[in-house]
């Protein structure tokens, strides 16, 4: 029980159902002035960390920010039954900052606890297949199928909370009429503990809302014709069924009513290991200018495997030659057969540790298949005992993933053209500004001719940004019969039919 003894009489004690444990905790509701000073303390405490972060990148891209915000407003404008007082949401950088702090902890629970009475919070996490953040926002909204809206005649004196499914509070927070500000952050968490399961690499989304919703005994919004009950501060403004004011409205303190602020257990986060989706064009609104809708591809070439995954169990071919191992494989030794070259039954990450290519922090490695070998020798290396075998079996070796910086003009034809047997192309680092500093052509879409500039093709494919450059993986592939041109991300690529020579390649994100 946390309770500040010095707080004045208007303080409300609210019950908070904390996450899945459903432990009841009593917390104290404070006023907005106190919240501000609390937030300031919080900011100061981690200011160094924050400054270090903000020198780099924000924990959310402009693109993701707009996707999340636009989807919230779209869903809020379309609730059923219709809302008379639903307010337009705006992005709030302080909320983003608090979400970033929390996302940085990688804890699969709501927090920090001292802020939970002052903000609403929705969480999402996934691993494996890449998903846009809007996937989680939509999943929160989709709880609507379990939720029955409480009409005013049922709200006497309190509205019933009618949720026929496991959780509805993500939905009710999302459509809480007065929650007009949002700030979210995304963090990649290693070894995240999600209900006792350790996720090697999880993508964690934290969205904070203010003023908080989910007040016990209240409906999320008022029923009625859109914008007919907007607060005065909107001065009658209405847009897309939402109370709207250019520049947003003044921040209002949280309502001081004696109620409980509920936070229910998180839903089962999405866990799957399907192959990554193809590059997609996020399409928040059909009438967007196509030039302004960036194509983003987060498809990766390297496959994320577990410490135990045997090479034998993975697919064959070029896509299956680069792997990302989680940290901690030294503590969970898996079977490794051989030395220098390994039996296909060996764990990929175990072989990587044994040969010294990765350490207990995990990381990337390249696999080369070596065909049949008659004998595998045992040895103890780098903390891993491998076993010997005198029977013939298919084999492989592991190497570290080399990284090479290239220029905007570098082509695959010059650098690592497709050859059989398949070989690795190093991981590449592209400089910034390849949009302007190079005129080398880009031929194709998704599949590119190997006469194309690699870095410019990567910008075209949405794998890196012109502004920052960055890492990418290249997969040389055999030639294509045709390459289709398109205009994406500021680059017009060319079409090419029945090329006489030359091979092709694909580019992948490194995340
Ligand atoms: C908030 O609480 C502080 C400290 O108790 C008090 O001095 C201040 O007047 C309160 N502000 C409002 C807006 O109620
Ligand atoms: C493999 O054969 C060699 C020599 O033929 C022998 O010394 C070794 O013990 C055998 N190893 C195993 C694991 O059977
Ligand atoms: C890329 O090449 C593959 C294999 O030939 C083909 O299936 C795919 O449709 C091509 N994609 C595009 C966008 O041309
Ligand atoms: C490309 O990146 C450079 C360097 O960051 C920047 O100066 C330039 O404005 C960018 N061009 C476009 C069209 O975004």
Coordinates of C-alpha atoms and ligand atoms in Angstrom, one line a residue:
X1 CA 0.0 0.0 0.0
X2 CA 1.6 3.2 -1.2
X3 CA 0.1 6.4 0.3
X4 CA 1.6 9.7 0.8
X5 CA 0.7 10.9 4.3
X6 CA 1.1 14.6 3.5
X7 CA -1.4 14.9 0.8
X8 CA -4.5 17.1 1.3
X9 CA -8.0 15.9 1.8
X10 CA -9.2 15.8 -1.8
X11 CA -6.9 13.0 -2.5
X12 CA -8.6 9.9 -3.8
X13 CA -7.4 6.4 -3.2
X14 CA -7.9 4.4 -6.3
X15 CA -7.7 0.6 -6.7
X16 CA -5.4 -0.5 -9.4
X17 CA -5.6 -4.0 -10.7
X18 CA -2.0 -4.5 -11.7
X19 CA -1.6 -6.6 -14.8
X20 CA -2.2 -10.3 -14.8
X21 CA -1.6 -10.9 -11.2
X22 CA -4.7 -8.9 -10.3
X23 CA -3.1 -7.8 -7.1
X24 CA -5.0 -4.9 -5.7
X25 CA -2.8 -2.0 -5.0
X26 CA -4.0 1.3 -3.5
X27 CA -2.4 4.3 -5.2
X28 CA -2.9 7.9 -4.6
X29 CA -4.4 10.3 -7.2
X30 CA -2.8 13.6 -7.2
X31 CA -3.4 16.9 -9.0
X32 CA -1.9 18.2 -12.2
X33 CA 0.6 20.6 -10.5
X34 CA 2.0 17.7 -8.5
X35 CA 2.1 15.5 -11.6
X36 CA 4.1 18.2 -13.4
X37 CA 6.7 18.3 -10.7
X38 CA 6.8 14.6 -10.5
X39 CA 7.4 14.3 -14.2
X40 CA 10.1 16.9 -13.9
X41 CA 11.9 14.9 -11.3
X42 CA 11.6 11.9 -13.5
X43 CA 13.0 13.8 -16.4
X44 CA 15.9 15.1 -14.3
X45 CA 16.8 11.7 -12.9
X46 CA 17.3 10.2 -16.3
X47 CA 18.2 13.3 -18.2
X48 CA 21.7 12.0 -19.1
X49 CA 20.2 8.9 -20.5
X50 CA 17.6 10.9 -22.3
X51 CA 20.2 13.3 -23.8
X52 CA 22.3 10.4 -24.9
X53 CA 19.3 8.9 -26.6
X54 CA 18.1 12.0 -28.2
X55 CA 21.5 12.7 -29.8
X56 CA 20.7 9.5 -31.7
X57 CA 17.2 8.7 -32.7
X58 CA 13.9 9.0 -31.0
X59 CA 12.4 5.7 -29.9
X60 CA 9.8 6.1 -32.6
X61 CA 10.0 7.2 -36.1
X62 CA 8.0 10.1 -37.6
X63 CA 6.3 7.5 -39.8
X64 CA 5.3 5.2 -37.0
X65 CA 4.2 8.2 -34.9
X66 CA 1.8 9.3 -37.7
X67 CA 0.5 5.8 -38.3
X68 CA -0.3 5.3 -34.6
X69 CA -1.9 8.8 -34.2
X70 CA -3.9 8.7 -37.4
X71 CA -5.2 5.2 -36.7
X72 CA -6.3 6.3 -33.2
X73 CA -8.2 9.3 -34.6
X74 CA -9.7 7.2 -37.4
X75 CA -11.0 4.6 -35.0
X76 CA -12.1 7.2 -32.5
X77 CA -14.1 8.9 -35.2
X78 CA -15.9 5.7 -36.1
X79 CA -17.1 4.3 -32.8
X80 CA -20.4 2.6 -32.6
X81 CA -22.7 3.7 -31.1
X82 CA -21.6 7.2 -32.3
X83 CA -19.9 9.5 -29.8
X84 CA -21.0 13.1 -29.1
X85 CA -18.0 14.2 -27.2
X86 CA -15.0 12.3 -28.7
X87 CA -12.0 14.5 -28.8
X88 CA -9.4 14.6 -31.5
X89 CA -6.1 13.2 -30.2
X90 CA -2.7 14.9 -30.6
X91 CA 0.8 13.7 -30.1
X92 CA 2.4 14.6 -26.8
X93 CA 6.2 14.6 -26.6
X94 CA 6.2 14.3 -22.8
X95 CA 4.0 11.3 -23.0
X96 CA 6.3 9.9 -25.7
X97 CA 9.2 10.5 -23.4
X98 CA 7.7 8.7 -20.5
X99 CA 6.7 5.9 -22.8
X100 CA 10.3 5.7 -24.0
X101 CA 11.6 5.5 -20.5
X102 CA 9.2 2.6 -19.8
X103 CA 9.8 0.8 -23.1
X104 CA 13.5 1.0 -22.2
X105 CA 13.0 -1.1 -19.0
X106 CA 11.7 -4.0 -21.2
X107 CA 9.3 -4.9 -18.4
X108 CA 6.2 -6.6 -19.5
X109 CA 3.9 -4.8 -17.1
X110 CA 2.4 -1.3 -16.7
X111 CA 4.5 1.4 -15.3
X112 CA 6.2 3.3 -13.8
X113 CA 3.8 2.8 -10.9
X114 CA 4.0 6.4 -9.7
X115 CA 2.6 7.6 -13.0
X116 CA -0.2 5.1 -13.5
X117 CA -2.9 7.1 -11.9
X118 CA -2.1 10.0 -14.1
X119 CA -1.8 8.4 -17.4
X120 CA -3.5 5.6 -19.3
X121 CA -1.3 3.0 -20.9
X122 CA -1.6 0.3 -23.5
X123 CA 1.2 -2.1 -24.2
X124 CA 2.0 -4.5 -27.1
X125 CA 4.8 -6.8 -27.8
X126 CA 5.7 -9.2 -30.6
X127 CA 8.6 -11.2 -31.9
X128 CA 9.3 -13.1 -35.0
X129 CA 7.5 -11.7 -37.9
X130 CA 7.7 -8.0 -38.3
X131 CA 4.6 -6.0 -37.8
X132 CA 3.8 -2.3 -38.0
X133 CA 2.9 -0.7 -34.7
X134 CA -0.6 -0.2 -36.0
X135 CA -1.0 -4.0 -35.7
X136 CA -1.2 -3.6 -32.0
X137 CA -3.4 -0.5 -32.1
X138 CA -5.8 -2.4 -34.2
X139 CA -5.6 -5.4 -31.8
X140 CA -6.5 -3.1 -28.9
X141 CA -9.4 -1.7 -30.8
X142 CA -10.6 -5.2 -31.8
X143 CA -11.4 -5.9 -28.2
X144 CA -14.6 -4.0 -29.1
X145 CA -16.1 -7.3 -30.0
X146 CA -16.3 -8.2 -26.4
X147 CA -17.5 -4.9 -25.2
X148 CA -21.1 -3.7 -24.7
X149 CA -21.5 0.0 -24.6
X150 CA -23.4 1.1 -21.4
X151 CA -26.2 3.5 -22.4
X152 CA -27.1 6.2 -19.9
X153 CA -30.3 4.4 -18.7
X154 CA -28.0 1.6 -17.5
X155 CA -25.7 3.9 -15.7
X156 CA -27.5 4.3 -12.4
X157 CA -25.6 5.4 -10.4
X158 CA -22.6 3.8 -12.1
X159 CA -22.2 2.3 -15.6
X160 CA -21.7 -1.4 -15.6
X161 CA -18.5 -2.6 -17.1
X162 CA -19.6 -5.2 -19.7
X163 CA -16.7 -7.1 -21.1
X164 CA -17.4 -10.6 -22.2
X165 CA -13.9 -11.4 -23.3
X166 CA -10.5 -11.5 -21.4
X167 CA -9.8 -7.8 -21.7
X168 CA -11.6 -4.7 -23.0
X169 CA -9.6 -1.9 -21.4
X170 CA -7.3 -1.4 -24.3
X171 CA -10.3 -0.7 -26.4
X172 CA -11.9 1.6 -23.8
X173 CA -8.7 3.6 -23.3
X174 CA -8.3 4.0 -27.0
X175 CA -11.8 5.4 -27.4
X176 CA -11.9 7.3 -24.1
X177 CA -13.4 10.6 -25.2
X178 CA -11.4 12.9 -23.0
X179 CA -8.0 11.2 -23.5
X180 CA -6.9 13.7 -26.1
X181 CA -3.2 13.2 -26.0
X182 CA -1.0 10.3 -26.8
X183 CA 2.7 9.5 -26.9
X184 CA 4.3 6.1 -27.7
X185 CA 7.6 4.5 -28.0
X186 CA 9.0 1.3 -29.5
X187 CA 12.0 -0.5 -28.1
X188 CA 13.7 -3.7 -29.2
X189 CA 14.1 -5.8 -26.0
X190 CA 16.5 -8.7 -25.7
X191 CA 15.6 -11.6 -23.4
X192 CA 12.4 -10.0 -22.4
X193 CA 10.4 -12.0 -19.8
X194 CA 6.8 -12.3 -21.0
X195 CA 5.0 -14.3 -18.4
X196 CA 8.0 -16.5 -17.8
X197 CA 8.8 -17.0 -21.4
X198 CA 12.1 -15.5 -22.4
X199 CA 11.8 -13.8 -25.8
X200 CA 15.2 -13.4 -27.4
X201 CA 14.3 -10.3 -29.2
X202 CA 10.9 -8.6 -28.7
X203 CA 9.5 -5.5 -30.2
X204 CA 7.9 -3.6 -27.3
X205 CA 5.3 -0.8 -27.9
X206 CA 4.3 1.5 -25.1
X207 CA 1.5 4.1 -25.6
X208 CA 0.7 6.5 -22.8
X209 CA -2.5 8.5 -22.8
X210 CA -3.6 11.6 -21.0
X211 CA -5.9 12.5 -19.4
X212 CA -6.2 8.8 -18.4
X213 CA -9.3 6.9 -19.3
X214 CA -10.9 3.7 -17.9
X215 CA -12.6 5.4 -15.0
X216 CA -14.6 2.9 -13.1
X217 CA -18.4 3.3 -13.5
X218 CA -18.2 5.6 -16.5
X219 CA -18.8 5.0 -20.2
X220 CA -15.8 5.7 -22.4
X221 CA -17.7 8.4 -24.3
X222 CA -21.2 10.0 -24.5
X223 CA -23.6 8.6 -27.0
X224 CA -25.1 11.1 -29.4
X225 CA -24.6 12.7 -32.8
X226 CA -20.9 13.5 -33.4
X227 CA -19.5 16.7 -31.9
X228 CA -22.9 17.6 -30.3
X229 CA -21.4 17.5 -26.8
X230 CA -17.8 18.8 -27.2
X231 CA -16.2 20.6 -24.3
X232 CA -16.4 24.4 -24.7
X233 CA -12.6 24.6 -25.2
X234 CA -13.2 23.3 -28.7
X235 CA -15.3 26.4 -29.5
X236 CA -17.6 24.3 -31.7
X237 CA -14.8 22.8 -33.9
X238 CA -15.4 19.4 -35.4
X239 CA -13.5 17.3 -37.8
X240 CA -14.1 13.7 -38.9
X241 CA -16.6 13.2 -36.1
X242 CA -14.1 14.5 -33.5
X243 CA -14.1 17.6 -31.4
X244 CA -11.3 19.5 -33.0
X245 CA -9.4 22.7 -32.5
X246 CA -6.4 23.9 -34.6
X247 CA -3.3 23.6 -32.4
X248 CA -5.1 21.4 -29.8
X249 CA -6.8 22.4 -26.6
X250 CA -5.3 23.3 -23.2
X251 CA -4.3 20.4 -21.1
X252 CA -6.9 19.8 -18.5
X253 CA -6.3 18.1 -15.2
X254 CA -7.5 14.6 -14.6
X255 CA -11.1 14.6 -13.3
X256 CA -11.3 14.5 -9.5
X257 CA -13.8 11.9 -8.9
X258 CA -13.8 9.0 -6.6
X259 CA -13.3 6.2 -8.9
X260 CA -11.0 3.4 -9.7
X261 CA -8.7 3.4 -12.6
X262 CA -8.5 -0.1 -13.9
X263 CA -5.7 -1.7 -15.7
X264 CA -6.4 -5.2 -16.8
X265 CA -4.1 -8.0 -17.7
X266 CA -2.3 -7.7 -21.0
X267 CA -3.5 -9.8 -23.8
X268 CA -1.3 -12.7 -25.0
X269 CA 1.2 -10.8 -27.1
X270 CA 1.6 -11.9 -30.6
X271 CA 4.1 -14.7 -31.0
X272 CA 4.8 -16.2 -34.3
X273 CA 7.6 -17.2 -36.5
X274 CA 6.1 -17.0 -39.9
X275 CA 8.3 -15.8 -42.7
X276 CA 8.5 -12.0 -42.7
X277 CA 5.9 -10.2 -44.9
X278 CA 7.0 -8.6 -48.1
X279 CA 7.8 -5.0 -48.3
X280 CA 4.6 -3.1 -47.8
X281 CA 3.4 0.3 -48.4
X282 CA 1.6 1.5 -45.2
X283 CA -1.5 3.2 -46.5
X284 CA -3.1 5.2 -43.8
X285 CA -5.3 7.1 -46.1
X286 CA -6.1 6.4 -49.7
X287 CA -6.0 10.0 -50.8
X288 CA -2.5 10.6 -49.6
X289 CA -0.1 11.9 -52.1
X290 CA 1.8 8.7 -53.2
X291 CA 5.1 10.6 -53.2
X292 CA 4.6 11.4 -49.5
X293 CA 3.7 7.8 -48.5
X294 CA 7.0 6.2 -47.7
X295 CA 7.6 2.6 -48.6
X296 CA 9.2 0.9 -45.6
X297 CA 10.6 -2.6 -45.7
X298 CA 11.7 -4.2 -42.4
X299 CA 12.1 -7.6 -43.9
X300 CA 15.4 -9.1 -42.8
X301 CA 17.6 -11.6 -44.4
X302 CA 19.1 -13.0 -41.3
X303 CA 17.0 -15.5 -39.5
X304 CA 16.5 -15.3 -35.7
X305 CA 17.1 -18.7 -34.2
X306 CA 17.1 -20.2 -30.7
X307 CA 20.2 -21.5 -28.9
X308 CA 19.0 -25.0 -29.7
X309 CA 18.1 -24.6 -33.4
X310 CA 19.9 -27.2 -35.5
X311 CA 21.0 -26.2 -39.0
X312 CA 19.3 -29.3 -40.3
X313 CA 15.9 -28.0 -39.2
X314 CA 16.3 -24.7 -41.1
X315 CA 15.5 -24.1 -44.7
X316 CA 18.1 -24.3 -47.4
X317 CA 19.2 -21.7 -49.9
X318 CA 20.5 -18.2 -49.7
X319 CA 17.9 -16.9 -47.3
X320 CA 19.1 -19.4 -44.8
X321 CA 22.8 -18.5 -44.6
X322 CA 22.8 -15.7 -42.1
X323 CA 21.5 -16.2 -38.6
X324 CA 21.0 -14.1 -35.5
X325 CA 21.7 -15.9 -32.2
X326 CA 20.2 -14.7 -28.9
X327 CA 22.4 -13.9 -25.9
X328 CA 22.9 -16.6 -23.3
X329 CA 23.6 -19.7 -25.4
X330 CA 26.6 -20.5 -23.3
X331 CA 24.3 -21.1 -20.4
X332 CA 22.1 -23.5 -22.4
X333 CA 24.6 -25.6 -24.3
X334 CA 23.0 -27.5 -27.2
X335 CA 24.5 -30.3 -29.2
X336 CA 27.5 -29.5 -31.3
X337 CA 29.2 -32.2 -33.4
X338 CA 32.6 -31.6 -34.9
X339 CA 35.4 -29.0 -34.9
X340 CA 36.0 -26.3 -37.5
X341 CA 33.3 -28.0 -39.6
X342 CA 30.2 -29.3 -38.0
X343 CA 27.5 -31.9 -38.6
X344 CA 24.2 -30.5 -39.8
X345 CA 22.6 -31.8 -36.6
X346 CA 24.6 -29.3 -34.6
X347 CA 23.0 -26.2 -33.1
X348 CA 23.8 -23.2 -35.3
X349 CA 24.5 -20.9 -32.3
X350 CA 26.4 -23.7 -30.5
X351 CA 28.7 -24.1 -33.5
X352 CA 29.1 -20.3 -33.6
X353 CA 30.2 -20.3 -29.9
X354 CA 32.5 -23.3 -30.3
X355 CA 34.2 -21.7 -33.3
X356 CA 34.5 -18.4 -31.5
X357 CA 32.4 -16.5 -34.1
X358 CA 29.9 -15.3 -31.5
X359 CA 30.1 -15.1 -27.7
X360 CA 27.6 -15.3 -25.0
X361 CA 26.1 -11.9 -26.1
X362 CA 24.8 -13.6 -29.2
X363 CA 25.0 -11.9 -32.6
X364 CA 25.1 -12.7 -36.3
X365 CA 26.9 -15.4 -38.1
X366 CA 27.1 -16.8 -41.7
X367 CA 26.7 -20.4 -42.5
X368 CA 28.4 -22.1 -45.4
X369 CA 27.4 -25.6 -46.3
X370 CA 30.4 -27.9 -47.1
X371 CA 28.8 -31.1 -48.2
X372 CA 29.5 -34.6 -46.8
X373 CA 32.4 -35.2 -44.4
X374 CA 33.5 -38.7 -43.2
X375 CA 34.5 -37.8 -39.7
X376 CA 33.8 -35.1 -37.1
X377 CA 36.3 -34.5 -34.3
X378 CA 35.4 -33.6 -30.7
X379 CA 37.0 -30.7 -28.8
X380 CA 36.5 -28.2 -26.0
X381 CA 36.6 -24.7 -27.2
X382 CA 35.3 -21.3 -25.9
X383 CA 33.3 -23.0 -23.2
X384 CA 31.6 -25.6 -25.5
X385 CA 32.3 -29.3 -25.6
X386 CA 31.6 -30.7 -29.0
X387 CA 31.3 -34.4 -29.7
X388 CA 33.0 -36.6 -32.3
X389 CA 31.4 -38.9 -34.9
X390 CA 32.9 -41.4 -37.3
X391 CA 29.9 -41.6 -39.7
X392 CA 29.6 -39.6 -42.9
X393 CA 27.2 -36.6 -42.7
X394 CA 26.5 -33.3 -44.3
X395 CA 28.5 -30.5 -42.8
X396 CA 28.8 -26.7 -42.5
X397 CA 31.1 -24.1 -41.1
X398 CA 30.3 -20.7 -39.5
X399 CA 32.0 -17.4 -40.0
X400 CA 31.5 -13.9 -38.6
X401 CA 29.5 -11.5 -40.7
X402 CA 31.9 -9.1 -42.2
X403 CA 30.8 -5.5 -42.5
X404 CA 32.0 -3.2 -45.3
X405 CA 31.3 0.4 -45.9
X406 CA 30.4 1.2 -49.5
X407 CA 29.8 4.3 -51.5
X408 CA 26.5 5.4 -53.1
X409 CA 27.9 4.2 -56.4
X410 CA 28.8 0.7 -55.4
X411 CA 27.0 -2.0 -57.4
X412 CA 26.5 -5.7 -56.7
X413 CA 28.1 -6.5 -60.1
X414 CA 31.3 -5.0 -58.8
X415 CA 31.1 -6.0 -55.2
X416 CA 29.6 -9.5 -54.8
X417 CA 27.9 -10.8 -58.0
X418 CA 25.8 -13.9 -57.9
X419 CA 27.8 -17.1 -58.3
X420 CA 27.2 -20.7 -57.8
X421 CA 27.8 -22.2 -55.3
X422 CA 26.2 -19.4 -53.3
X423 CA 28.5 -17.1 -51.4
X424 CA 28.0 -14.4 -48.9
X425 CA 27.9 -10.8 -49.5
X426 CA 29.2 -8.8 -46.6
X427 CA 26.8 -6.7 -44.6
X428 CA 27.1 -3.2 -46.0
X429 CA 27.0 0.2 -44.6
X430 CA 25.7 3.0 -46.8
X431 CA 26.5 6.6 -46.3
X432 CA 23.8 9.2 -46.1
X433 CA 22.4 11.3 -48.9
X434 CA 22.7 8.8 -51.7
X435 CA 19.6 10.3 -53.1
X436 CA 21.6 13.3 -54.4
X437 CA 25.3 12.4 -54.2
X438 CA 25.1 9.6 -56.8
X439 CA 23.4 9.3 -60.1
X440 CA 24.0 5.6 -60.5
X441 CA 20.8 3.9 -61.9
X442 CA 18.4 1.8 -60.0
X443 CA 16.8 -0.9 -62.1
X444 CA 13.8 -2.9 -60.9
X445 CA 11.6 -3.0 -57.8
X446 CA 12.2 -5.5 -55.0
X447 CA 14.4 -7.5 -57.4
X448 CA 17.1 -5.2 -58.7
X449 CA 19.5 -5.7 -61.6
X450 CA 23.1 -6.0 -60.2
X451 CA 24.1 -3.0 -62.2
X452 CA 22.0 -0.8 -59.8
X453 CA 23.5 1.3 -57.0
X454 CA 23.1 -0.8 -53.9
X455 CA 22.5 2.1 -51.5
X456 CA 20.1 3.8 -53.9
X457 CA 18.2 0.6 -54.4
X458 CA 18.0 0.2 -50.6
X459 CA 16.5 3.7 -50.3
X460 CA 14.1 2.8 -53.1
X461 CA 13.1 -0.4 -51.3
X462 CA 12.6 1.4 -48.0
X463 CA 15.4 -0.5 -46.3
X464 CA 17.4 2.5 -45.3
X465 CA 16.7 6.2 -45.2
X466 CA 18.4 8.8 -47.4
X467 CA 18.8 11.1 -44.4
X468 CA 20.8 8.6 -42.2
X469 CA 22.1 5.8 -44.5
X470 CA 22.7 2.6 -42.5
X471 CA 23.3 -1.1 -42.6
X472 CA 21.7 -3.5 -45.0
X473 CA 22.1 -7.1 -46.2
X474 CA 22.4 -7.9 -49.8
X475 CA 21.3 -11.2 -51.3
X476 CA 22.7 -11.8 -54.8
X477 CA 20.3 -13.9 -56.8
X478 CA 20.3 -15.2 -60.4
X479 CA 19.2 -13.0 -63.2
X480 CA 15.5 -12.1 -63.7
X481 CA 13.7 -12.1 -67.0
X482 CA 12.4 -8.6 -66.3
X483 CA 12.8 -5.8 -63.9
X484 CA 9.9 -3.4 -63.2
X485 CA 10.5 0.2 -62.6
X486 CA 8.7 2.3 -60.0
X487 CA 8.8 5.6 -58.2
X488 CA 9.4 5.2 -54.4
X489 CA 11.0 7.2 -51.7
X490 CA 12.2 9.8 -54.0
X491 CA 13.9 7.4 -56.5
X492 CA 12.6 6.5 -59.9
X493 CA 13.8 3.0 -60.9
X494 CA 14.0 1.8 -64.4
X495 CA 12.3 -1.2 -66.1
X496 CA 14.4 -3.7 -68.1
X497 CA 13.1 -6.6 -70.2
X498 CA 15.1 -9.7 -71.1
X499 CA 18.5 -8.4 -70.1
X500 CA 21.4 -10.1 -72.0
X501 CA 23.8 -10.4 -69.1
X502 CA 24.1 -9.6 -65.5
X503 CA 22.5 -11.0 -62.4
X504 CA 20.1 -9.6 -59.7
X505 CA 20.0 -8.9 -56.0
X506 CA 17.6 -8.1 -53.2
X507 CA 18.2 -5.8 -50.2
X508 CA 17.1 -6.4 -46.7
X509 CA 16.9 -4.4 -43.5
X510 CA 19.2 -5.0 -40.6
X511 CA 17.3 -4.4 -37.4
Ligands
LIG1 C1 -2.2 20.7 -6.1 O1 -1.6 20.3 -4.9 C2 -0.6 21.2 -4.4 C3 0.1 20.5 -3.2 O2 -0.8 19.9 -2.4 C4 -1.4 22.5 -4.0 O3 -0.4 23.4 -3.5 C5 -2.0 23.0 -5.3 O4 -2.7 24.2 -5.0 C6 -2.9 22.0 -6.0 N1 -3.3 22.5 -7.3 C7 -4.5 22.4 -7.7 C8 -4.8 22.9 -9.1 O5 -5.4 21.9 -7.1
LIG2 C1 36.7 -42.7 -34.8 O1 37.8 -43.4 -35.4 C2 39.1 -43.2 -34.9 C3 40.1 -44.0 -35.7 O2 39.5 -44.7 -36.7 C4 39.1 -43.6 -33.4 O3 40.4 -43.4 -32.8 C5 38.0 -42.8 -32.6 O4 38.0 -43.3 -31.3 C6 36.7 -43.0 -33.3 N1 35.7 -42.1 -32.6 C7 34.5 -42.4 -32.3 C8 33.7 -41.3 -31.7 O5 34.0 -43.5 -32.5
LIG3 C1 11.2 -11.0 -57.7 O1 11.6 -12.3 -58.2 C2 10.9 -13.4 -57.7 C3 11.6 -14.6 -58.2 O2 11.8 -14.6 -59.6 C4 9.5 -13.3 -58.2 O3 8.7 -14.4 -57.7 C5 8.9 -12.0 -57.7 O4 7.6 -11.8 -58.2 C6 9.8 -10.8 -58.1 N1 9.2 -9.6 -57.4 C7 9.0 -8.5 -58.1 C8 8.4 -7.4 -57.3 O5 9.3 -8.3 -59.3
LIG4 C1 18.9 13.3 -48.2 O1 19.8 13.3 -47.1 C2 20.7 14.4 -47.0 C3 21.7 14.2 -45.9 O2 21.1 13.8 -44.7 C4 19.8 15.7 -46.8 O3 20.6 16.8 -46.7 C5 18.9 15.8 -47.9 O4 18.0 16.9 -47.7 C6 18.0 14.5 -48.1 N1 17.2 14.6 -49.2 C7 15.9 14.3 -49.2 C8 15.1 14.6 -50.4 O5 15.3 14.0 -48.2

